[in-house]
Short mmCIF file of C-alpha atoms in Angstrom, two decimals:
data_model
loop_
_atom_site.label_atom_id
_atom_site.label_comp_id
_atom_site.label_asym_id
_atom_site.label_seq_id
_atom_site.Cartn_x
_atom_site.Cartn_y
_atom_site.Cartn_z
CA MET A 1 192.88 119.47 177.41
CA ALA A 2 189.12 119.16 177.07
CA GLY A 3 186.46 121.59 175.88
CA VAL A 4 188.66 124.61 175.08
CA LYS A 5 186.73 127.70 173.95
CA ILE A 6 188.41 130.90 172.75
CA TYR A 7 186.88 134.15 171.62
CA VAL A 8 187.65 137.91 171.52
CA ALA A 9 185.52 140.49 173.31
CA GLU A 10 185.48 144.21 172.45
CA THR A 11 183.39 147.06 173.80
CA ASN A 12 179.81 146.38 172.61
CA ASN A 13 181.13 143.87 170.11
CA LEU A 14 181.93 140.11 170.00
CA GLN A 15 184.10 139.17 167.02
CA PRO A 16 184.42 135.62 165.67
CA LEU A 17 187.48 133.49 166.18
CA LEU A 18 190.09 133.97 163.43
CA GLN A 19 192.50 131.10 163.98
CA ILE A 20 192.67 128.05 166.26
CA CYS A 21 195.67 125.76 166.47
CA ARG A 22 195.52 122.05 167.15
CA THR A 23 197.00 122.61 170.61
CA GLY A 24 193.94 124.59 171.67
CA SER A 25 195.85 127.88 171.59
CA PHE A 26 195.94 130.62 169.05
CA ARG A 27 198.12 133.61 168.18
CA LEU A 28 196.80 136.80 166.63
CA PRO A 29 199.27 139.09 164.91
CA VAL A 30 197.71 142.21 166.42
CA TRP A 31 195.78 141.17 169.53
CA GLY A 32 197.49 138.57 171.78
CA TYR A 33 198.03 134.95 172.76
CA LEU A 34 196.08 132.82 175.29
CA SER A 35 195.99 129.06 175.92
CA VAL A 36 193.88 127.39 178.66
CA SER A 37 193.91 123.76 179.87
CA ILE A 38 192.80 121.89 182.98
CA GLN A 39 194.91 119.09 184.40
CA PRO A 40 193.12 115.72 184.07
CA LEU A 41 191.96 113.96 187.23
CA PRO A 42 191.35 110.29 188.01
CA SER A 43 188.14 109.18 189.70
CA VAL A 44 187.83 110.58 193.22
CA VAL A 45 186.52 108.64 196.22
CA ILE A 46 183.73 110.35 198.13
CA GLY A 47 185.08 112.22 201.17
CA ASP A 48 188.47 112.97 199.62
CA THR A 49 189.83 116.48 199.04
CA VAL A 50 190.24 117.45 195.38
CA THR A 51 192.20 120.30 193.81
CA LEU A 52 191.21 121.43 190.32
CA LYS A 53 194.11 123.04 188.43
CA CYS A 54 193.62 125.40 185.49
CA ASN A 55 196.81 126.21 183.54
CA PHE A 56 196.90 129.08 181.06
CA GLN A 57 199.68 130.62 179.01
CA THR A 58 199.59 134.17 177.61
CA ASP A 59 201.64 137.14 176.52
CA GLY A 60 199.01 139.61 177.65
CA ASN A 61 197.83 141.13 180.91
CA LEU A 62 195.41 139.07 183.03
CA ARG A 63 191.90 140.44 183.33
CA GLU A 64 189.96 137.78 185.28
CA ILE A 65 189.61 134.08 186.13
CA VAL A 66 186.17 132.55 186.74
CA TRP A 67 185.38 128.93 187.72
CA PHE A 68 181.94 127.47 186.99
CA ARG A 69 180.21 124.23 187.89
CA VAL A 70 177.75 123.11 185.23
CA VAL A 71 174.44 122.10 186.85
CA GLU A 72 170.91 121.06 185.87
CA GLY A 73 172.09 118.79 183.11
CA GLY A 74 174.16 121.49 181.41
CA SER A 75 171.41 124.09 181.20
CA ALA A 76 172.87 126.31 183.92
CA LYS A 77 176.22 127.30 185.41
CA GLN A 78 177.05 127.98 189.04
CA LYS A 79 179.95 130.38 189.74
CA ILE A 80 182.25 128.92 192.40
CA PHE A 81 185.37 131.16 192.19
CA THR A 82 186.28 134.57 190.75
CA TYR A 83 189.58 136.45 190.51
CA ASP A 84 189.45 140.02 189.20
CA ALA A 85 192.82 141.56 188.32
CA MET A 86 191.41 145.09 188.40
CA TYR A 87 190.98 144.93 192.18
CA ASN A 88 194.17 143.03 192.89
CA SER A 89 197.39 144.91 193.60
CA THR A 90 199.67 142.26 192.13
CA TYR A 91 200.42 142.39 188.45
CA SER A 92 203.21 141.62 186.03
CA HIS A 93 205.89 144.37 185.72
CA MET A 94 206.75 143.71 182.12
CA GLU A 95 208.24 146.19 179.69
CA HIS A 96 205.91 147.52 177.05
CA ASN A 97 207.59 146.46 173.85
CA HIS A 98 206.52 144.73 170.70
CA ARG A 99 208.03 141.37 171.69
CA ARG A 100 206.66 140.01 174.96
CA GLU A 101 207.46 136.69 176.65
CA ASP A 102 204.77 134.07 177.24
CA LEU A 103 203.91 133.76 180.94
CA VAL A 104 202.48 130.55 182.46
CA TYR A 105 199.85 130.90 185.19
CA GLN A 106 197.89 128.39 187.29
CA SER A 107 194.58 128.82 189.07
CA THR A 108 193.48 126.18 191.59
CA VAL A 109 190.14 125.46 193.26
CA ARG A 110 190.08 123.19 196.32
CA LEU A 111 187.02 121.04 197.00
CA PRO A 112 187.23 119.59 200.54
CA GLU A 113 185.42 116.29 201.28
CA VAL A 114 183.73 115.90 197.92
CA GLN A 115 180.20 114.51 197.94
CA MET A 116 177.93 112.99 195.32
CA GLU A 117 176.56 116.42 194.36
CA ASP A 118 180.11 117.55 193.44
CA ASP A 119 180.15 115.05 190.57
CA GLY A 120 179.90 116.75 187.18
CA LEU A 121 181.42 119.21 184.69
CA TYR A 122 183.65 122.15 185.73
CA GLU A 123 184.83 125.04 183.54
CA CYS A 124 187.71 127.51 183.92
CA HIS A 125 187.25 130.84 182.06
CA VAL A 126 190.25 133.17 181.62
CA GLY A 127 190.27 136.71 180.19
CA ILE A 128 193.29 138.85 179.25
CA TYR A 129 193.70 142.37 177.92
CA ASP A 130 194.88 142.64 174.35
CA LYS A 131 198.35 144.18 174.17
CA SER A 132 197.30 146.59 171.45
CA SER A 133 194.26 148.03 173.24
CA THR A 134 192.84 147.89 176.77
CA ASP A 135 189.34 148.03 175.29
CA LYS A 136 189.71 144.54 173.85
CA VAL A 137 189.56 141.35 175.98
CA ILE A 138 190.60 137.88 174.84
CA LEU A 139 188.64 135.07 176.50
CA ALA A 140 189.35 131.31 176.60
CA SER A 141 188.04 128.40 178.65
CA GLY A 142 188.72 124.78 179.49
CA SER A 143 186.54 122.11 181.04
CA ILE A 144 186.91 118.87 182.96
CA THR A 145 184.50 116.24 184.31
CA LEU A 146 184.92 115.32 187.97
CA THR A 147 183.87 111.73 188.64
CA VAL A 148 183.06 110.89 192.27
CA ILE A 149 182.98 107.17 193.07
CA VAL A 150 181.36 105.62 196.16
CA PRO A 151 182.32 102.29 197.79
CA PRO A 152 179.51 99.83 198.60
CA LYS A 153 177.64 100.59 201.82
CA SER A 154 176.43 97.08 202.55
CA ILE A 155 176.68 93.50 201.30
CA SER A 156 174.55 90.53 202.33
CA VAL A 157 173.76 86.99 201.17
CA VAL A 158 170.22 85.61 201.39
CA ALA A 159 168.41 82.57 200.06
CA ALA A 160 165.81 83.24 197.39
CA ASN A 161 162.21 82.38 198.31
CA SER A 162 163.07 81.57 201.90
CA PRO A 163 161.48 80.15 203.90
CA ALA A 164 159.63 78.08 201.31
CA PRO A 165 158.14 74.57 201.22
CA PHE A 166 160.07 71.90 199.34
CA SER A 167 159.89 68.21 198.53
CA ARG A 168 162.59 66.01 200.03
CA TYR A 169 161.92 63.33 197.45
CA GLU A 170 163.09 65.17 194.33
CA ALA A 171 165.89 67.51 193.28
CA HIS A 172 165.22 71.21 192.94
CA ASN A 173 167.04 74.44 192.19
CA PHE A 174 168.52 76.49 194.99
CA THR A 175 169.49 80.17 194.62
CA LEU A 176 171.78 82.36 196.69
CA VAL A 177 171.28 86.12 196.24
CA CYS A 178 174.10 88.58 196.98
CA ILE A 179 172.77 92.13 197.54
CA VAL A 180 175.22 95.04 197.28
CA THR A 181 173.93 98.58 197.90
CA GLY A 182 175.26 102.13 197.81
CA ALA A 183 178.03 101.73 195.21
CA LYS A 184 178.97 104.01 192.31
CA PRO A 185 179.75 102.72 189.75
CA ALA A 186 178.26 99.22 189.92
CA PRO A 187 180.76 96.76 191.47
CA MET A 188 181.94 93.41 190.14
CA VAL A 189 180.41 90.54 192.14
CA TYR A 190 181.57 86.91 192.26
CA PHE A 191 180.96 83.83 194.43
CA LYS A 192 183.31 81.45 196.21
CA ARG A 193 182.80 78.06 197.82
CA ASP A 194 185.06 77.07 200.69
CA GLY A 195 187.37 79.94 199.75
CA GLU A 196 187.78 78.98 196.07
CA LEU A 197 186.29 80.79 193.09
CA ILE A 198 183.23 79.08 191.60
CA ASP A 199 183.24 78.37 187.88
CA VAL A 200 179.88 79.72 186.71
CA VAL A 201 177.73 79.72 183.58
CA PRO A 202 176.36 83.19 182.79
CA THR A 203 172.70 83.18 181.87
CA ALA A 204 170.04 85.78 181.17
CA GLN A 205 167.28 83.61 182.57
CA LEU A 206 167.69 81.02 185.28
CA SER A 207 167.42 77.52 183.88
CA SER A 208 165.36 74.75 185.42
CA VAL A 209 166.81 71.43 186.48
CA GLU A 210 165.52 69.80 183.30
CA ASP A 211 167.35 72.36 181.16
CA GLN A 212 170.75 71.80 182.72
CA SER A 213 171.81 69.41 179.97
CA LYS A 214 171.20 72.15 177.43
CA GLY A 215 173.23 74.64 179.44
CA ARG A 216 176.34 72.45 179.43
CA GLY A 217 177.20 73.76 175.98
CA LEU A 218 177.24 77.39 177.09
CA GLU A 219 180.53 79.24 177.31
CA LYS A 220 181.83 79.60 180.88
CA SER A 221 182.64 83.08 182.20
CA PHE A 222 185.95 81.97 183.69
CA ASP A 223 188.69 79.80 182.19
CA ARG A 224 188.71 76.33 183.78
CA SER A 225 192.49 76.28 183.58
CA GLN A 226 192.77 79.32 185.87
CA ALA A 227 194.28 78.45 189.24
CA GLY A 228 191.96 78.51 192.24
CA LEU A 229 188.72 77.80 190.39
CA TRP A 230 186.21 75.72 192.31
CA SER A 231 184.70 73.31 189.81
CA SER A 232 181.51 71.40 190.43
CA ARG A 233 183.53 68.24 189.85
CA ALA A 234 185.43 68.96 193.05
CA LEU A 235 182.34 68.10 195.08
CA THR A 236 183.28 64.43 195.19
CA SER A 237 186.62 65.23 196.85
CA ARG A 238 185.07 66.38 200.12
CA ASP A 239 186.34 63.83 202.66
CA LEU A 240 183.49 64.13 205.11
CA ASP A 241 180.37 64.99 203.20
CA ASP A 242 180.62 62.48 200.38
CA THR A 243 180.55 59.56 202.84
CA LYS A 244 177.32 60.48 204.58
CA LEU A 245 175.16 58.44 202.26
CA GLN A 246 177.53 55.46 202.49
CA LYS A 247 177.50 55.65 206.29
CA SER A 248 173.72 55.59 206.38
CA LEU A 249 173.63 52.55 204.10
CA LEU A 250 176.21 50.74 206.23
CA GLU A 251 174.23 51.48 209.37
CA GLN A 252 171.11 50.03 207.79
CA GLU A 253 173.02 46.90 206.77
CA GLY A 254 174.40 46.61 210.31
CA LYS A 255 170.89 46.76 211.78
CA LEU A 256 169.72 44.01 209.44
CA ALA A 257 172.72 41.89 210.40
CA ARG A 258 171.97 42.33 214.09
CA LEU A 259 168.35 41.34 213.50
CA GLY A 260 169.55 38.22 211.72
CA GLN A 261 171.78 37.13 214.63
CA ASP A 262 168.75 35.75 216.44
CA GLY A 263 168.08 33.38 213.58
CA PRO A 264 164.88 32.81 211.59
CA ASP A 265 162.81 32.76 214.73
CA GLY A 266 163.86 36.25 215.66
CA LEU A 267 163.07 37.48 212.16
CA GLU A 268 159.64 35.86 212.26
CA LYS A 269 158.99 37.42 215.66
CA GLY A 270 159.88 40.76 214.23
CA ARG A 271 157.44 40.21 211.38
CA GLU A 272 154.69 39.17 213.77
CA HIS A 273 155.34 42.22 215.89
CA GLY A 274 155.20 44.41 212.78
CA SER A 275 151.89 42.91 211.67
CA LYS A 276 150.41 43.46 215.10
CA SER A 277 151.52 47.06 215.19
CA ASP A 278 150.07 47.59 211.72
CA SER A 279 146.73 46.28 212.84
CA GLU A 280 146.62 48.68 215.78
CA PRO A 281 145.04 52.01 214.78
CA THR A 282 145.46 55.62 215.93
CA THR A 283 147.81 56.75 218.65
CA GLU A 284 151.53 57.12 218.18
CA VAL A 285 153.71 56.24 221.17
CA ILE A 286 156.77 58.52 221.22
CA PRO A 287 159.11 58.86 224.20
CA GLU A 288 160.08 62.32 225.37
CA THR A 289 163.29 64.19 224.38
CA VAL A 290 163.59 62.19 221.14
CA VAL A 291 165.09 64.16 218.27
CA SER A 292 165.21 62.60 214.83
CA ARG A 293 166.95 63.97 211.74
CA GLU A 294 166.34 63.16 208.13
CA PHE A 295 168.15 64.15 204.97
CA PRO A 296 166.15 64.53 201.77
CA ARG A 297 165.66 61.11 200.20
CA TRP A 298 167.28 61.61 196.85
CA VAL A 299 170.80 61.52 195.49
CA GLN A 300 172.23 63.89 192.89
CA SER A 301 172.92 61.83 189.77
CA SER A 302 175.46 64.24 188.24
CA ASP A 303 177.62 67.18 189.18
CA PRO A 304 175.64 70.43 189.17
CA LEU A 305 176.37 73.47 187.07
CA TYR A 306 176.39 76.88 188.73
CA TYR A 307 174.34 79.47 186.85
CA PHE A 308 175.10 83.14 187.42
CA GLN A 309 172.90 86.18 186.84
CA GLN A 310 173.40 89.81 187.83
CA ARG A 311 170.95 92.72 187.85
CA GLN A 312 171.50 96.34 188.81
CA GLN A 313 169.20 99.24 189.52
CA ALA A 314 169.93 102.94 190.06
CA ALA A 315 168.93 104.47 193.39
CA ARG A 316 167.70 108.01 193.93
CA ASP A 317 171.05 109.19 195.29
CA GLY A 318 172.85 108.14 192.12
CA THR A 319 174.33 104.92 193.50
CA MET A 320 173.63 101.41 192.24
CA GLU A 321 172.02 98.38 193.86
CA VAL A 322 173.35 95.09 192.47
CA ARG A 323 171.74 91.66 192.93
CA ALA A 324 173.89 88.71 191.89
CA MET A 325 172.25 85.27 191.86
CA LEU A 326 173.96 81.87 191.98
CA THR A 327 171.67 78.94 191.12
CA TRP A 328 172.41 75.22 191.12
CA SER A 329 170.74 71.87 191.77
CA LEU A 330 171.16 71.41 195.52
CA ASN A 331 172.66 68.19 196.84
CA PRO A 332 172.04 68.06 200.62
CA GLN A 333 174.46 65.15 201.07
CA LEU A 334 177.34 67.32 199.82
CA ASP A 335 176.18 70.90 200.30
CA ASN A 336 175.36 70.64 204.00
CA GLU A 337 177.89 72.72 206.01
CA ALA A 338 179.43 74.13 202.81
CA LEU A 339 180.70 77.72 203.14
CA PHE A 340 179.57 80.10 200.37
CA SER A 341 180.85 83.66 200.16
CA CYS A 342 180.01 86.64 197.97
CA GLU A 343 182.85 89.06 197.23
CA VAL A 344 182.86 92.50 195.64
CA ASN A 345 185.61 94.35 193.78
CA HIS A 346 185.26 98.12 193.41
CA PRO A 347 187.73 100.89 192.48
CA ALA A 348 186.93 102.70 195.75
CA LEU A 349 187.93 99.64 197.83
CA SER A 350 191.51 98.77 198.73
CA MET A 351 190.50 95.13 199.28
CA PRO A 352 187.41 93.05 198.37
CA MET A 353 184.25 93.37 200.46
CA GLN A 354 182.80 90.03 201.58
CA ALA A 355 179.71 88.39 203.07
CA GLU A 356 179.48 84.67 203.76
CA VAL A 357 176.98 82.02 204.87
CA THR A 358 177.22 78.35 205.76
CA LEU A 359 174.48 76.07 204.47
CA ALA A 360 173.18 74.07 207.41
CA ALA A 361 170.32 71.66 207.98
CA PRO A 362 168.34 72.13 211.22
CA ARG A 363 169.20 69.72 214.01
CA GLY A 364 168.61 69.52 217.72
CA PRO A 365 165.90 72.18 218.21
CA LYS A 366 165.84 73.70 221.69
CA LEU A 367 162.28 74.19 222.97
CA SER A 368 161.12 76.32 225.88
CA MET A 369 157.69 76.32 227.54
CA SER A 370 156.09 79.23 229.35
CA PRO A 371 154.93 79.00 232.07
CA SER A 372 157.17 76.16 233.18
CA LYS A 373 154.36 74.78 235.40
CA ALA A 374 151.10 75.28 233.54
CA THR A 375 147.79 75.13 235.35
CA VAL A 376 144.28 74.74 234.00
CA GLY A 377 143.17 77.94 232.25
CA ASP A 378 146.69 79.28 231.57
CA THR A 379 147.97 80.46 228.17
CA VAL A 380 150.87 78.16 227.23
CA ARG A 381 153.62 79.14 224.77
CA ILE A 382 156.03 76.59 223.32
CA THR A 383 158.86 78.32 221.42
CA VAL A 384 161.88 77.20 219.39
CA GLN A 385 164.83 78.96 221.03
CA GLY A 386 167.56 77.71 218.72
CA PHE A 387 169.42 74.70 217.36
CA GLN A 388 172.48 72.63 218.10
CA LEU A 389 174.93 73.86 215.49
CA GLY A 390 178.27 72.56 214.33
CA SER A 391 181.52 74.49 214.63
CA SER A 392 181.30 75.83 211.05
CA ALA A 393 177.73 77.22 211.20
CA SER A 394 176.47 80.16 213.24
CA GLU A 395 172.81 79.73 212.28
CA VAL A 396 170.51 77.44 210.32
CA PHE A 397 170.61 78.66 206.73
CA PRO A 398 168.37 78.92 204.81
CA GLU A 399 165.67 79.78 207.34
CA PRO A 400 163.64 76.68 208.20
CA ILE A 401 159.89 76.17 208.22
CA PHE A 402 158.39 75.18 211.59
CA THR A 403 155.33 72.91 211.78
CA TRP A 404 153.57 71.97 215.03
CA THR A 405 151.31 68.95 215.46
CA LYS A 406 149.76 67.09 218.39
CA VAL A 407 150.47 63.40 218.59
CA GLY A 408 147.27 61.41 218.38
CA GLY A 409 144.84 64.19 217.50
CA PRO A 410 144.23 67.79 216.43
CA LEU A 411 145.54 70.87 218.19
CA LEU A 412 143.53 72.74 220.80
CA ASP A 413 141.91 75.00 218.20
CA GLY A 414 140.90 72.03 216.04
CA ARG A 415 143.59 72.46 213.37
CA GLU A 416 145.77 69.55 212.28
CA GLU A 417 148.95 71.65 212.28
CA HIS A 418 150.30 75.13 213.03
CA ASN A 419 153.11 76.93 211.20
CA GLY A 420 155.51 79.26 212.95
CA ARG A 421 158.35 79.34 215.47
CA GLU A 422 155.89 79.52 218.39
CA LEU A 423 152.81 77.48 219.35
CA ILE A 424 150.31 79.35 221.57
CA MET A 425 147.46 77.56 223.36
CA GLU A 426 145.00 79.72 225.29
CA ARG A 427 143.04 78.51 228.32
CA VAL A 428 144.45 74.99 228.32
CA PRO A 429 141.97 72.44 229.75
CA ALA A 430 142.83 69.60 232.09
CA GLU A 431 142.28 67.16 229.21
CA LEU A 432 145.57 68.27 227.62
CA ASN A 433 147.56 66.96 230.56
CA GLY A 434 150.17 64.52 229.28
CA SER A 435 149.68 65.47 225.63
CA MET A 436 152.71 65.19 223.35
CA PHE A 437 153.48 67.94 220.80
CA ARG A 438 155.80 67.56 217.84
CA CYS A 439 157.81 70.40 216.27
CA THR A 440 159.19 69.74 212.79
CA ALA A 441 161.87 72.10 211.43
CA GLN A 442 162.88 71.67 207.81
CA ASN A 443 164.81 73.48 205.10
CA PRO A 444 166.09 72.28 201.70
CA LEU A 445 169.07 70.60 203.39
CA GLY A 446 167.14 68.40 205.80
CA SER A 447 164.57 68.19 208.58
CA THR A 448 164.42 67.37 212.26
CA ASP A 449 161.64 66.49 214.72
CA THR A 450 161.53 67.06 218.45
CA HIS A 451 158.77 66.38 220.97
CA THR A 452 157.73 67.87 224.27
CA ARG A 453 155.08 66.80 226.77
CA LEU A 454 152.62 69.21 228.34
CA ILE A 455 151.89 68.72 232.03
CA VAL A 456 148.80 70.60 233.24
CA PHE A 457 148.31 71.03 237.00
CA ASP A 458 145.05 71.73 238.78
CA ASN A 459 144.19 75.35 239.42
CA PRO A 460 142.92 75.75 243.02
CA ARG A 461 141.29 79.07 242.25
CA LEU A 462 139.23 77.58 239.45
CA ARG A 463 138.20 74.63 241.66
CA LYS A 464 137.08 76.98 244.48
CA ARG A 465 135.15 79.18 242.05
CA HIS A 466 133.44 76.13 240.58
CA PHE A 467 132.44 74.96 244.07
CA ILE A 468 130.92 78.39 244.90
CA ASP A 469 128.98 78.51 241.63
CA VAL A 470 127.44 75.14 242.34
#
């Protein structure tokens, strides 16, 4: 029983309370007895139907019951229900004697499909006539706080600062951001890798790669002995990913062995050919439809630590927006095609809410050219339509950066390169016929190059117009 208030009202007079018992009820030798309480309620999910129950016990005659909702921060009260016994035909047929039995009553208020604005304090006020005089009224009240909770509306996982340039020759931090909106109260957010909980280091400020050694002494937020934890040490147990570097080294050794099969003469010829090609300047001869892929050229020297940070901000509608950040030193050799998921626990959810992404390096870009047969003077668009993705990835994540260059010279507008998914060339001249264009797509997990050749046909209308002008 919360917030019980009891007082006696008389015509043109309000007398102070004489006695209050610990139970929230009181008994006056002359006037009467009244006890009021409201049944406690657990948190209520938005949209549910709620019934508020006000129980009161008395040996007097009921005068009225009034329900209020406290609004404007407690400065005002809104009346939501009234029962007046004077205008109701039902009443208790009790004998008028000096000893009267205590009667238990209950008043209920039903709130269908509660909303956020229904959250707050409610009061039940009860008045009875004193048994000694109908001019005196005994009043008592009880209060309860209704808490409305809201499940998250949306959850998503993005890469921080994406797309962003990076260096493939040195390690750098990578951050996943899980954004949860529309929840009340704020939910609990955690990350998983390949379906197993990640053991994280909580931190107020994200540490740099150089500070990771200092962070190893911090207390972890989860016990390492707990079953199902995904430790950073488990990275080396991935059967496929941890052999990529070894495969590349073996392939290089195999190429050297094949070059050596021709004997010293073959090796010397190769050196002579290399010196000749070095002496030749300028143009780069690249066949069409060639796609090359390159992983960043560095190897993680130690297992990374996963740093965790969470921030929350209140929205105008009273819900919370939570941003949880997972930061670690990315290892493209091991993290490529790794599945990361963000999960949310909330009292309004029967099961966790989840969003997941698969880290994937770009490979096999698919280019389209419009128009398919360009003529002199046309506007040509070369666009990246998509990538060749593995079975585990649905898109390249994080979003790659696209860079366009022309092999052997600047672009049509004189620039050395153009950034963006699409390359647009207006009024292409006949001199661009046969030109090769390179598209480089790269993200922190790797890069890939693909080339396309532009064929420009003569425009008969332009030739006829030129002949007339002459």
